Each structure stands twice: as C-alpha cells, then as structure tokens.
Coordinates of C-alpha atoms and ligand atoms in Angstrom, one line a residue:
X1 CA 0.4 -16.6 39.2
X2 CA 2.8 -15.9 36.4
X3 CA 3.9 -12.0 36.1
X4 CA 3.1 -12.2 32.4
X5 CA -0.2 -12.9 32.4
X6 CA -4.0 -11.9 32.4
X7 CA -6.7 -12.8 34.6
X8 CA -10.2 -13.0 33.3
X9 CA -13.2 -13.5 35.5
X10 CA -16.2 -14.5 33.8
X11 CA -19.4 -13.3 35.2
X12 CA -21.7 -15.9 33.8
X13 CA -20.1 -18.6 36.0
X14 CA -18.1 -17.0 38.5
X15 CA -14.7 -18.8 36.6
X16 CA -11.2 -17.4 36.6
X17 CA -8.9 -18.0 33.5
X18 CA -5.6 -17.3 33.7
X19 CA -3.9 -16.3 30.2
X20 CA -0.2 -15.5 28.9
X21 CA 0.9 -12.6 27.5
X22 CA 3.1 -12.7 24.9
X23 CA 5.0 -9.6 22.7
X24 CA 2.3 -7.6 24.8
X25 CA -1.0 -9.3 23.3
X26 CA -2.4 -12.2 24.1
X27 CA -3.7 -15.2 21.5
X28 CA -7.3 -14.8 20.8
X29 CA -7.7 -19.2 20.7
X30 CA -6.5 -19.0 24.3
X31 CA -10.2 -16.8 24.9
X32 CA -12.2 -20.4 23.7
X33 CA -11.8 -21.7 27.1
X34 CA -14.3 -19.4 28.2
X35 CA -17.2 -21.4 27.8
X36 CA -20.7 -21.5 29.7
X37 CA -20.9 -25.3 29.2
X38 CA -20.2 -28.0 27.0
X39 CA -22.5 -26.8 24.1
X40 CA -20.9 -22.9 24.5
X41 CA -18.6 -23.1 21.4
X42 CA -16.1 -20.8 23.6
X43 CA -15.6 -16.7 23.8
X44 CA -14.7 -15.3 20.5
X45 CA -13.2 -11.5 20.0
X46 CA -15.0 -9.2 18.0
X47 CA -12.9 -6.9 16.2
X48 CA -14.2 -5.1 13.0
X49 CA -11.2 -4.0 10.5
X50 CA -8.9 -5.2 12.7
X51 CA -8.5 -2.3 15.1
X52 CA -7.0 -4.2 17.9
X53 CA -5.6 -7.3 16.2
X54 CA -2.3 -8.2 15.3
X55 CA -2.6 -11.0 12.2
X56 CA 1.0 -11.8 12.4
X57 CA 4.4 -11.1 14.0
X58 CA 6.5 -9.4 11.6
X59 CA 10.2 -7.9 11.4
X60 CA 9.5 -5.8 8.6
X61 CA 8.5 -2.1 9.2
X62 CA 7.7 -0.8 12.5
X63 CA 5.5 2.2 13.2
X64 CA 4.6 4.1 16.1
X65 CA 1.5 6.1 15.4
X66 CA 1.8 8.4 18.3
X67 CA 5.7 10.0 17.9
X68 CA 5.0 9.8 14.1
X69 CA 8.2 7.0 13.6
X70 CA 8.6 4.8 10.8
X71 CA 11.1 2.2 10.5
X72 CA 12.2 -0.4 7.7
X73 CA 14.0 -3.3 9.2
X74 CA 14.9 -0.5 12.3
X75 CA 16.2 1.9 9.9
X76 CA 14.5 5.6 9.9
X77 CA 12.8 6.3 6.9
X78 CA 14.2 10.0 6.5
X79 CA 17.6 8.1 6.5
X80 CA 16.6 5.9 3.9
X81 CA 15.5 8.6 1.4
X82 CA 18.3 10.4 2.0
X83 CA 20.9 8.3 1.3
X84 CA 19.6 4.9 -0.5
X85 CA 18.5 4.1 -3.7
X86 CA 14.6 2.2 -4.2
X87 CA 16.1 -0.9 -5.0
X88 CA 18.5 -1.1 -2.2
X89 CA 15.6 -0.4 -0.2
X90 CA 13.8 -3.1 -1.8
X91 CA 16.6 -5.2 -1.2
X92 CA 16.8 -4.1 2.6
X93 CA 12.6 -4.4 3.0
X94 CA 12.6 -8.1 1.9
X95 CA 16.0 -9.4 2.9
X96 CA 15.9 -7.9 6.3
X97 CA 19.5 -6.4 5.5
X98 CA 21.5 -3.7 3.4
X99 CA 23.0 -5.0 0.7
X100 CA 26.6 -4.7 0.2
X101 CA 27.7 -3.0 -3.1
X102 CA 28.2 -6.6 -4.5
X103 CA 25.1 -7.7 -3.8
X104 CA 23.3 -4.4 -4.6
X105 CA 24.7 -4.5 -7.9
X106 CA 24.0 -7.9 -8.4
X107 CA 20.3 -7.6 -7.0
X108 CA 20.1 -4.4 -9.5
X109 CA 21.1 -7.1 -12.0
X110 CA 18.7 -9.1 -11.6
X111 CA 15.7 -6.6 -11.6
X112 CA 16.8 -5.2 -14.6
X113 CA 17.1 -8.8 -16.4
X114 CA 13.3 -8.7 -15.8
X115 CA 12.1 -5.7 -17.1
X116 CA 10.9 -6.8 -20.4
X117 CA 6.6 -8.0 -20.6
X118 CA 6.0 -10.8 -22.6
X119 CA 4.8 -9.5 -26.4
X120 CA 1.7 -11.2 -25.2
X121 CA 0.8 -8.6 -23.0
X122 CA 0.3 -6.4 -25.3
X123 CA -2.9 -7.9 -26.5
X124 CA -4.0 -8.2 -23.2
X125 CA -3.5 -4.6 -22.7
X126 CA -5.4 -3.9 -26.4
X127 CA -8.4 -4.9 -24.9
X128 CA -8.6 -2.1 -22.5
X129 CA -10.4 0.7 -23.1
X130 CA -8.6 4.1 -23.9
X131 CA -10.6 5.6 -20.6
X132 CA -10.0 2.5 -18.6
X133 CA -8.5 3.5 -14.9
X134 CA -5.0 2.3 -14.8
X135 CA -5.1 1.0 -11.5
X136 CA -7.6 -1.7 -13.0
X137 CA -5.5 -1.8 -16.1
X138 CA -2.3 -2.7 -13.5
X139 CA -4.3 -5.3 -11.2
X140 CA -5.5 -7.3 -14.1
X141 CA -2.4 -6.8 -16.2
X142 CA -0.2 -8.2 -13.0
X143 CA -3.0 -11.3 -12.6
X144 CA -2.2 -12.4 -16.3
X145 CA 1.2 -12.5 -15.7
X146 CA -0.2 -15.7 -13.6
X147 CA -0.8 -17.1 -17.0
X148 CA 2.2 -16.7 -18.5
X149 CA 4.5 -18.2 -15.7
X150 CA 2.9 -21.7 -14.2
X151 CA 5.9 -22.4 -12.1
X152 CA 5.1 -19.1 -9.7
X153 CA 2.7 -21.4 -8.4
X154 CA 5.9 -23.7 -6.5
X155 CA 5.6 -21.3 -3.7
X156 CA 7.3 -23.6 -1.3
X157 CA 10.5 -23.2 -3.1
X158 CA 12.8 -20.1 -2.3
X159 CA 14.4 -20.3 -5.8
X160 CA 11.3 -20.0 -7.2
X161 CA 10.0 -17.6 -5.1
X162 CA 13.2 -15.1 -5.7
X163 CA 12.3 -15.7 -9.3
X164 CA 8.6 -14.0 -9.0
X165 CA 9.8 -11.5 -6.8
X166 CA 12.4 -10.2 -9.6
X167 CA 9.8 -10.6 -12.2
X168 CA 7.5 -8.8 -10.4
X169 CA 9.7 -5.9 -8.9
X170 CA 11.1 -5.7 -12.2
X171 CA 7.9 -5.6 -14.7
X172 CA 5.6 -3.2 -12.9
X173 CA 6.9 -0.2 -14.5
X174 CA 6.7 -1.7 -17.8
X175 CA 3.0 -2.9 -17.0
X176 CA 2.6 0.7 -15.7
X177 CA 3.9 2.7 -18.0
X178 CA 2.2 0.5 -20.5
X179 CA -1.0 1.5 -19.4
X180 CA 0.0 5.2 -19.5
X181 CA 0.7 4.9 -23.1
X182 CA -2.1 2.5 -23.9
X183 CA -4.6 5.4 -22.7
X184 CA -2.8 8.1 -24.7
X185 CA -2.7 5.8 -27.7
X186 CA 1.1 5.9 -28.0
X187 CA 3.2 3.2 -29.1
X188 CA 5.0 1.0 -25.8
X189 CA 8.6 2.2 -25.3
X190 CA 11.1 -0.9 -24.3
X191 CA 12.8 -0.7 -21.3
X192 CA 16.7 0.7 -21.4
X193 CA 18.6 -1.3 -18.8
X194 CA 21.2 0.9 -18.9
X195 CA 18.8 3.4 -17.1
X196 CA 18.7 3.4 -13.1
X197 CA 15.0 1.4 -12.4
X198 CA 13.5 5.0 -12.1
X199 CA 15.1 6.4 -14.7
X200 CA 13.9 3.8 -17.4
X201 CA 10.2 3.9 -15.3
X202 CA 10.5 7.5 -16.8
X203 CA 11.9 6.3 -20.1
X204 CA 9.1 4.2 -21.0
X205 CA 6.9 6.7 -19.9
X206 CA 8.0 9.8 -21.5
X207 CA 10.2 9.0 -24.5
X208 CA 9.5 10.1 -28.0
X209 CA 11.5 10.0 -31.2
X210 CA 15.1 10.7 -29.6
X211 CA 17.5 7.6 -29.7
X212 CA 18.4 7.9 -25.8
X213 CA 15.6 9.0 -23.2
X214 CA 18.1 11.3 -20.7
X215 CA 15.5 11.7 -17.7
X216 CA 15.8 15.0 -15.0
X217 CA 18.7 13.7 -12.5
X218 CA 16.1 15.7 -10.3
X219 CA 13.0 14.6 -10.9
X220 CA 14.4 10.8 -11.0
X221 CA 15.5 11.1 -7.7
X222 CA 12.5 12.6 -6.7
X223 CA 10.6 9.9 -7.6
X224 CA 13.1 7.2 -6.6
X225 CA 12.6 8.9 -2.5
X226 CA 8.5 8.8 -3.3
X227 CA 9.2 5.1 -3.9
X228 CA 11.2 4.6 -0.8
X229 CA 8.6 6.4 1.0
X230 CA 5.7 3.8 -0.3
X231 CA 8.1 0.8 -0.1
X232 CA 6.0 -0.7 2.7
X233 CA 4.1 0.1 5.6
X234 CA 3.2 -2.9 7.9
X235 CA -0.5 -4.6 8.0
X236 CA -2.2 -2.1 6.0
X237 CA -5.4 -2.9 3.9
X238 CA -3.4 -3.9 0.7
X239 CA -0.8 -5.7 2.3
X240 CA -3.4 -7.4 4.6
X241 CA -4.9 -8.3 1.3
X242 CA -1.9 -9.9 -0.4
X243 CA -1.6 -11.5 3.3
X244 CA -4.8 -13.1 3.2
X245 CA -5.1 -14.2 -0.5
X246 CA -1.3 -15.9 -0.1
X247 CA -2.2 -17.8 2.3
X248 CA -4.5 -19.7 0.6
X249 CA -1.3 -20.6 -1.3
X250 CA -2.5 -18.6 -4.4
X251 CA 0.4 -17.7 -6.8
X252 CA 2.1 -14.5 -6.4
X253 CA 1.0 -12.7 -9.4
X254 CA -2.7 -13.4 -8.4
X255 CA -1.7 -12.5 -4.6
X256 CA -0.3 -9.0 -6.3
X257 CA -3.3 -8.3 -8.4
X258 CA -5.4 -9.4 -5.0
X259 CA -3.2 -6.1 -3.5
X260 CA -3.3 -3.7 -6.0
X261 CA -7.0 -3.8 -5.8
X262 CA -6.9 -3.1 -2.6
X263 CA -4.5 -0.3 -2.8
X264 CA -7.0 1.2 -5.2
X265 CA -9.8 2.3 -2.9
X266 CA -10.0 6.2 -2.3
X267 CA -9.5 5.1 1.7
X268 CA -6.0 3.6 0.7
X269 CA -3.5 4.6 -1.9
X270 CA -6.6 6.1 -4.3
X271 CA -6.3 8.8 -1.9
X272 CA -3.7 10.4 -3.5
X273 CA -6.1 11.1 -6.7
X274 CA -8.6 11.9 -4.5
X275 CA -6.6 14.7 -3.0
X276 CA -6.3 16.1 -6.5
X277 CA -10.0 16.3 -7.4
X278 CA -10.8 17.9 -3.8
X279 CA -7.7 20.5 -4.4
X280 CA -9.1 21.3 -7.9
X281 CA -13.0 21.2 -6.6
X282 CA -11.5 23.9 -4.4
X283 CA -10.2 25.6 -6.8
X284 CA -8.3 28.8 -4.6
X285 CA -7.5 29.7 -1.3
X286 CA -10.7 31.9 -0.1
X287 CA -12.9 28.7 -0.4
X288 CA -10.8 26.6 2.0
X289 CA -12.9 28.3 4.9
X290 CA -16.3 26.6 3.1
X291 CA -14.3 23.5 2.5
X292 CA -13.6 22.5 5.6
X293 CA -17.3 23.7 7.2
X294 CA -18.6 20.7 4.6
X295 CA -15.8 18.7 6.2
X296 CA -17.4 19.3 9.9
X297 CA -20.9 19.2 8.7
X298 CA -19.9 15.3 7.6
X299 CA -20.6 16.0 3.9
X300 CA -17.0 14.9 2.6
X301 CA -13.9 14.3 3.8
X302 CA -10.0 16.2 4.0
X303 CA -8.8 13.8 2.0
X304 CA -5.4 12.9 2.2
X305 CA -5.9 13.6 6.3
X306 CA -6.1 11.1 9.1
X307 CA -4.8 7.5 9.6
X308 CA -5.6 4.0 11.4
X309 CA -1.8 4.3 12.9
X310 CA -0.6 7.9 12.4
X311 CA -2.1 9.7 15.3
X312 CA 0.6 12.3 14.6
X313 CA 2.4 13.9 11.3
X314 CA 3.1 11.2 9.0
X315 CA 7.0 11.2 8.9
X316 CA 6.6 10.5 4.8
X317 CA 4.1 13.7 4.4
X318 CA 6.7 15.7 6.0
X319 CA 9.5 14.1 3.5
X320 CA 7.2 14.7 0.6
X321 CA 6.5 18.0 1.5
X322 CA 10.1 19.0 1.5
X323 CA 10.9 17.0 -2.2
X324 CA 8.2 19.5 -3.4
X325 CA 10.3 22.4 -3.3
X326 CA 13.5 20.0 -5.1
X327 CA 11.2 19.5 -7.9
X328 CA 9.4 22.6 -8.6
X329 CA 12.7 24.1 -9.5
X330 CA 12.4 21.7 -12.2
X331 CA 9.1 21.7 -13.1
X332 CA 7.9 25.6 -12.1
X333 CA 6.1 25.7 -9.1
X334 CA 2.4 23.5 -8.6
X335 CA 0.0 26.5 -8.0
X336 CA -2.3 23.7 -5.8
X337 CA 0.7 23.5 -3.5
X338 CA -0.2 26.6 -1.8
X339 CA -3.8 25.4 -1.6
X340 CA -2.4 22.2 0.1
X341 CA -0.5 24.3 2.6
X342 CA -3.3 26.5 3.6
X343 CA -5.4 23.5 4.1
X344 CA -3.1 21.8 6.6
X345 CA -2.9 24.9 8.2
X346 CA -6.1 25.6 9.0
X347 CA -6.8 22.1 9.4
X348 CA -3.9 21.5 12.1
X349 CA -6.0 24.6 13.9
X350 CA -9.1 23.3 13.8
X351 CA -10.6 21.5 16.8
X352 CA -12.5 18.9 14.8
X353 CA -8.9 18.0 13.8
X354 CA -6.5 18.5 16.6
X355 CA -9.6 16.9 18.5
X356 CA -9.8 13.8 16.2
X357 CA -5.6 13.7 15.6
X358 CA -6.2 14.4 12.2
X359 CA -2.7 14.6 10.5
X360 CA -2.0 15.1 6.5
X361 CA -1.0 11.3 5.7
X362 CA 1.6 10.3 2.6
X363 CA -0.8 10.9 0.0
X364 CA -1.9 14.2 0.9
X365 CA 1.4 16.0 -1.1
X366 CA 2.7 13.1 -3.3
X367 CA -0.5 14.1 -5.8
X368 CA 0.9 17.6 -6.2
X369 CA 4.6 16.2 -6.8
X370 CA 3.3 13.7 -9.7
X371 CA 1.5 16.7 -11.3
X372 CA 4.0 19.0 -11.5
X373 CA 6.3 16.0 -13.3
X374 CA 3.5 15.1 -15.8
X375 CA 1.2 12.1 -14.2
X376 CA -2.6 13.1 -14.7
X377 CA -4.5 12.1 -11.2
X378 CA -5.6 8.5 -12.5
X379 CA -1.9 7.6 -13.0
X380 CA -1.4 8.8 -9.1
X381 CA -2.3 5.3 -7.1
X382 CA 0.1 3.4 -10.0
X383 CA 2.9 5.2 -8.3
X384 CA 2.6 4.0 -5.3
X385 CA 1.6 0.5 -6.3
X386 CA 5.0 0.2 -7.9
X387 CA 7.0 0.6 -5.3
X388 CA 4.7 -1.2 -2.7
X389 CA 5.2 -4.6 -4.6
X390 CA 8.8 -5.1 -2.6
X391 CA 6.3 -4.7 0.5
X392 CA 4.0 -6.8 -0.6
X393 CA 6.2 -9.2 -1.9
X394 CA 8.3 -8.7 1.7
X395 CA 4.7 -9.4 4.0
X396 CA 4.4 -12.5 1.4
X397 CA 7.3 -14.1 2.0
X398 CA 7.5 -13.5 5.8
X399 CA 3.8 -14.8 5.9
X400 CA 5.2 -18.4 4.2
X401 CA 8.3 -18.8 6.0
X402 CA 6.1 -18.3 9.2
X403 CA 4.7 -21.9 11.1
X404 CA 2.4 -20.3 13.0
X405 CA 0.3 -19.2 10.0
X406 CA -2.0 -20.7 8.1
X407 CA -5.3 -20.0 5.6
X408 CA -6.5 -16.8 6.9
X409 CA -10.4 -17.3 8.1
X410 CA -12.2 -14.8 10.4
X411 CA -15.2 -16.0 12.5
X412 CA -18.2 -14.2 12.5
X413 CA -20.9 -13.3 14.7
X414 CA -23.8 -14.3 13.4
X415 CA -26.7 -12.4 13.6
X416 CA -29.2 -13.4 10.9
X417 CA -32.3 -15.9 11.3
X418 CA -31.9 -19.0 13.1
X419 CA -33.1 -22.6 11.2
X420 CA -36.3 -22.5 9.0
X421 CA -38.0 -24.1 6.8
X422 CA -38.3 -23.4 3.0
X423 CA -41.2 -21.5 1.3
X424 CA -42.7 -22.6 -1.6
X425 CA -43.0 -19.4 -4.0
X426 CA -47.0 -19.5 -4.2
X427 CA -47.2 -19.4 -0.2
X428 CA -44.4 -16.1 0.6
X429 CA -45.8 -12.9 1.5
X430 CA -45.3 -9.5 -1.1
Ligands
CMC501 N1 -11.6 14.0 7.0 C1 -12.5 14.2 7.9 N2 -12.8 13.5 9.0 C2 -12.0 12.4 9.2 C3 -11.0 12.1 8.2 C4 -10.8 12.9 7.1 N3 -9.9 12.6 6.2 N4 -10.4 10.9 8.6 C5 -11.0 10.5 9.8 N5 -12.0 11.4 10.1 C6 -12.8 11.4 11.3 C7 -13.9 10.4 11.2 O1 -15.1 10.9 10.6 C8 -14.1 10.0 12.6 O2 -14.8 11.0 13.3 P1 -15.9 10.6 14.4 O3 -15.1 10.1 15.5 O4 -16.6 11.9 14.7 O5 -16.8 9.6 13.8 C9 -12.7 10.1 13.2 O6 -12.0 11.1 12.4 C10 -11.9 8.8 13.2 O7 -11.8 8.3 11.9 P2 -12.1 6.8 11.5 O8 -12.8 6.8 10.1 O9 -12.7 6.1 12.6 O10 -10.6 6.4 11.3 P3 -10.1 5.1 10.5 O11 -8.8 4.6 11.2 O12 -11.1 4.0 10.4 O13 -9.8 5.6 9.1 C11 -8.7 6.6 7.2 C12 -8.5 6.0 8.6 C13 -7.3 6.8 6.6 C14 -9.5 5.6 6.3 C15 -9.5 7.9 7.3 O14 -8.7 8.8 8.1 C16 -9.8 8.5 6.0 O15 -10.8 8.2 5.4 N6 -8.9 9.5 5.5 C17 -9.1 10.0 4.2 C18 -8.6 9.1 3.1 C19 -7.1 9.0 3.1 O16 -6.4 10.0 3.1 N7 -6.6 7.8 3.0 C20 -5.1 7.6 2.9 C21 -4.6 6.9 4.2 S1 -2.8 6.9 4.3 C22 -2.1 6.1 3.0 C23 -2.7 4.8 2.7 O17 -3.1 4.0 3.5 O18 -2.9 4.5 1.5

C-alpha cells in the first residue's frame, strides 16, 4: 500500500479504492471509480463555494488562515509594505520575482506608457449617469476596453499578453478616477507620467486649476501600502471569477470586468463601503452595545469582520490600522476611527465572536483611511479593484501557462423532476 495514499471503503458494495495523495489533497476524478455498476456515473464531491476545494495549484500568495500569515511569492506582506513600492509589488506578484532596479524602472516604464484612455472612452463614460456606482462605471468601463484592443484576444501569445497586462495595470486609475470626476461633473485630468503611479492616481483625481498637481508624500504612500495590501490574495471570489471566465479563453479585459463585478458584492471588496454605512448608522460609541445585540440576534452583520481563510487577525487589518495614525496627521483625525476601535474591542470579547473566530478583515479600517483622504464610500471598492488587477492579471496568467487546466465546469447535483412530458397550456392546473 503506498504511504501517500487514502483508502476508501464503499459500503454499498463492500469495495476498497485505494487513492494518491498529492500536495496533501487528493484529485476529485480519481473519486469516479466509485461506482455501484456500470450505469452508476461514478462518486462525485459536493462542495458548495468551494470550502474544501483547491481549483488550481498556484505559486502566487500563500495564506495560512489560522497564524494570520500572508505571503506574496514567500515574501511577508508587512515586509512588503514597508519597504516596496506597488508596482514593484506588482512586478514581484506576476513575475514570481523582485525586480532589479533595471527592471523596476523599466517595468515602471512601461506602466506609465499606458496610462492614457482612448478619447473614446470618454463617451462611453458620458453615458453614465451622475449617481451611477463607480464600481459598475469601472467593470463596464474595463469591458469596453475589449473593444478597442482586438489583439487582447491572442491570449496564447506572452508578448501579447504582457501588452494587456501593462494596459490594464496602467489605465485603471485613469478609468477610475474618470468615474470620480464623471459623478462630480468635473472635467477628466490627464495623467502626469512624471508622477509615481499613486501620485498621478491622486493627480487625476484631485487636481484643479494649478499647472503641477504636488500630491501629500504621506498620503501617497499611504495609499501606495493600501495597494500593496490588496495586491492579491489567492482563490478568492473575484479572482476565482477572472479564473473561471479566462478559461473559457475570454480576452483579458472581459476576464477583468468578469472580476471587478465580483469584487463588488458587500461580501467581497463592497465590504469596505459597507463598513462605512454601518459605522455612520451607528453613529457614536454608546450605541455599539445595541449594535452588536442586532449582530447576535442575526438581524445584520459586523461588517468588515470574519473571513473564509482568516480564522485569526488579518495581518493587512493590522497594517491598515497602524497607516491610520500616519495619515490622520495629515488629514486631522477620522472621528469613526474611535467607533471602529471600540467595535473590535468589544467584538474580540464577545463569545459569539471569539466563538465563531470572528476577526476585523482588510476592509474593516481601509474605509476610514479613504475618508479621511477625500474618497466618499462609493469610491471605496474602486480602491481596492485597482490594485487587485496585478492579482488578477497574476491568477490569469498562471491559470494559462498551467496544462492541467482547462474550461472551468462544476457538476451539479441534481435535484429537480425527473423526465416528463409537456403540458398543453389548456390542460395545467392554477
Ligand atoms: N458578522 C456576524 N456574523 C458573522 C460574520 C459577520 N461579519 N461573518 C460570519 N459570521 C457568522 C456567520 O453568521 C456564521 O454563524 P453560524 O455558524 O452561527 O451560522 C459563522 O460566522 C461563519 O460564517 P460563514 O458565513 O459561514 O463564513 P463564510 O466563510 O461563508 O463567509 C464572509 C465569510 C467574509 C463572507 C463573512 O464573514 C461575512 O459576510 N463578513 C462580512 C462581510 C465582509 O467583511 N467581507 C469582506 C471579506 S475580507 C475582504 C474580501 O474578501 O474582500
């Protein structure tokens, strides 16, 4: 019997399989064996949102949800915020290695070459209502893109692939802070490629009439660790997305604008705003009490608490939380920040919590941050979309360079009525 290896006995017939284990898992086809007879199509596993499924083998990010670690490429994330830059992050996330200073600068290069939207993008972005979220604005801004660059769709070839990868990495804080400006009616500010990529993010957000936008050396690099922080974070529900619509071989525009929706939902990055609207519903510190009661009683949730993987402090919450301090001595202090802390602590004391290993996650303090440098709560999840893209485009790449995958298809189990026949309209029941 080989050591690395799992013994099933089925029940139904009294038959032993014998199954490797590989990486610690073992394949889910090698469970199709198990059959009852010839007409049993095989044992499937059942495994709703993937709790116990690995999709892919990666070399990406590792996490390990219990000691609260967090690794890109086997580098800590706290040492990556506090010594790299985003981009040479980027750089590490999808090349698997940190640049040099020649190939930083040259990979800054080209990011920068690509900051500019074609003019027709502005039309596209007309058509959008003032009010429109900007997390829809970004998804279908970054799918249009697909219309404008045909040859995104020769994903087999690396060159081109690079290509999309700087285009994309590159225009997202245009598209972004396009939308920003689109829903305060304010004309679109070109990008200033002599601006760090954060820097000119917060040029073409914030500048007005002067010649040269001179952003907080603060505040940039406050927001250049928060991108770091989101830069990726293995087989979550937005990269699982942009996972499953590449492999169909869709472009990588469309695969992007696949992602971004996902990262929109209130149970991924929307979170963030989320966090916001409960902090303000709160409103002061003598209501937290209250709060949390509803919390227990099942009426709502903490937001910005808990995680799939985290079963422990999120090592970017506590990150976060410390860059709060750094930029409130910029900004003046958030006033929802000491609603935030109170929270946690009561929360980390509560038994529901402790019981359920309920930890603050990433986006329960980066909402807090982005208020106090300007960003109104529907401008929160476009923050961390921007920065995600490297992951994205990271789990993208990995996922086509990889033989053993192909089009992503679950099974199902299915429950619903066996054959019948059709009924004429006259002769069905109310
Ligand atoms: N507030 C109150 N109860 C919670 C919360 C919360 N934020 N999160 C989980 N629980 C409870 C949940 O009700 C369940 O209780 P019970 O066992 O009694 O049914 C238990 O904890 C386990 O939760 P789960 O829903 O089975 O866990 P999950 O892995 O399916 O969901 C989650 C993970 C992140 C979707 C969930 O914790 C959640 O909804 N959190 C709030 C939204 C949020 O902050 N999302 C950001 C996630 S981190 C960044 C990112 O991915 O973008």
């Amino acid at each position: 019997m080989p050591e690395d290896s799992l013994t099933i006995v089925d029940n139904r017939t009294s038959t032993s399989y014998t199954i490797p284990i590989k990486n610690g898992a073992i394949r889910a086809m090698d469970l199709r064996q198990i059959k009852t007879g010839p007409e049993d199509f095989g044992m499937l596993s059942y495994d709703p949102a993937f709790m116990n499924t690995a999709s892919c083998e990666s070399r990406i990010t590792f996490i390990d949800g219990d000691k609260g670690i967090l690794l890109y490429r086997g580098y800590p994330i706290d040492q990556l915020a506090e010594s790299c830059t985003y981009l040479e992050v980027a750089y590490l996330v999808l090349n698997g290695e940190l640049p040099s200073r020649a190939q930083l600068d040259e990979w800054a290069q080209e990011i920068t070459q690509h900051t500019l939207l074609h003019e027709n993008i502005k039309k596209v972005l007309e058509g959008f209502h003032y009010d429109a979220h900007p997390m829809a604005v970004l998804a279908s801004t970054v799918a249009a893109l697909s219309t404008l660059y045909p040859e995104a769709r020769n994903i087999q070839d690396p060159k081109v692939r690079h290509l999309e990868i700087c285009r994309l990495i590159g225009k997202m804080p245009t598209i972004a802070a396009y939308a920003y400006r689109h829903s305060l009616g304010l004309p679109y500010v070109y990008p200033d490629n002599d601006l760090s990529y954060t820097e000119n993010f917060m040029n073409m957000l914030w500048k007005k009439t002067e010649l040269k936008f001179r952003p907080s050396p603060v505040l940039a690099r406050a927001l250049d660790v928060l991108f770091i922080l989101h830069a990726d974070h293995e087989q979550n529900c937005s990269a699982n997305a942009m996972r499953s619509v590449g492999s169909s071989h869709a472009d990588p525009y469309l695969s992007t604008a696949g992602a971004a929706a996902a990262l929109s939902g209130p149970l991924h990055g929307g979170a963030n705003e989320e966090v916001l609207i409960m902090l303000d519903e709160i409103g002061s510190k003598d209501k937290i009490p209250a709060f949390i009661a509803r919390v227990k009683a099942g009426e709502c949730k903490l937001m910005g608490f808990g995680h799939r993987v985290y079963k422990n402090y999120d090592p970017r919450a506590r990150i976060i939380a410390r860059i709060a301090n750094e930029v409130f001595e910029v900004t003046g202090r958030n006033p929802k920040i000491d609603i935030a802390l109170e929270l946690e602590r009561i929360a980390l004391e509560d038994e529901y919590f402790v019981k359920r290993k309920l930890y603050p996650n990433v986006d329960f303090y980066s909402g807090i941050i982005y208020e106090a440098m300007g960003f109104r709560p529907a401008m929160f999840t476009v923050l961390f979309a921007i920065p995600r893209t490297s992951g994205w485009l990271a789990q993208w790449q990995e996922l086509l360079q990889d033989s053993a995958q192909k089009i992503a298809r679950p099974r199902q189990l299915y429950l619903g009525s066996p054959r019948r026949d059709f009924v004429p309209m006259a002769q069905r029941s109310a």
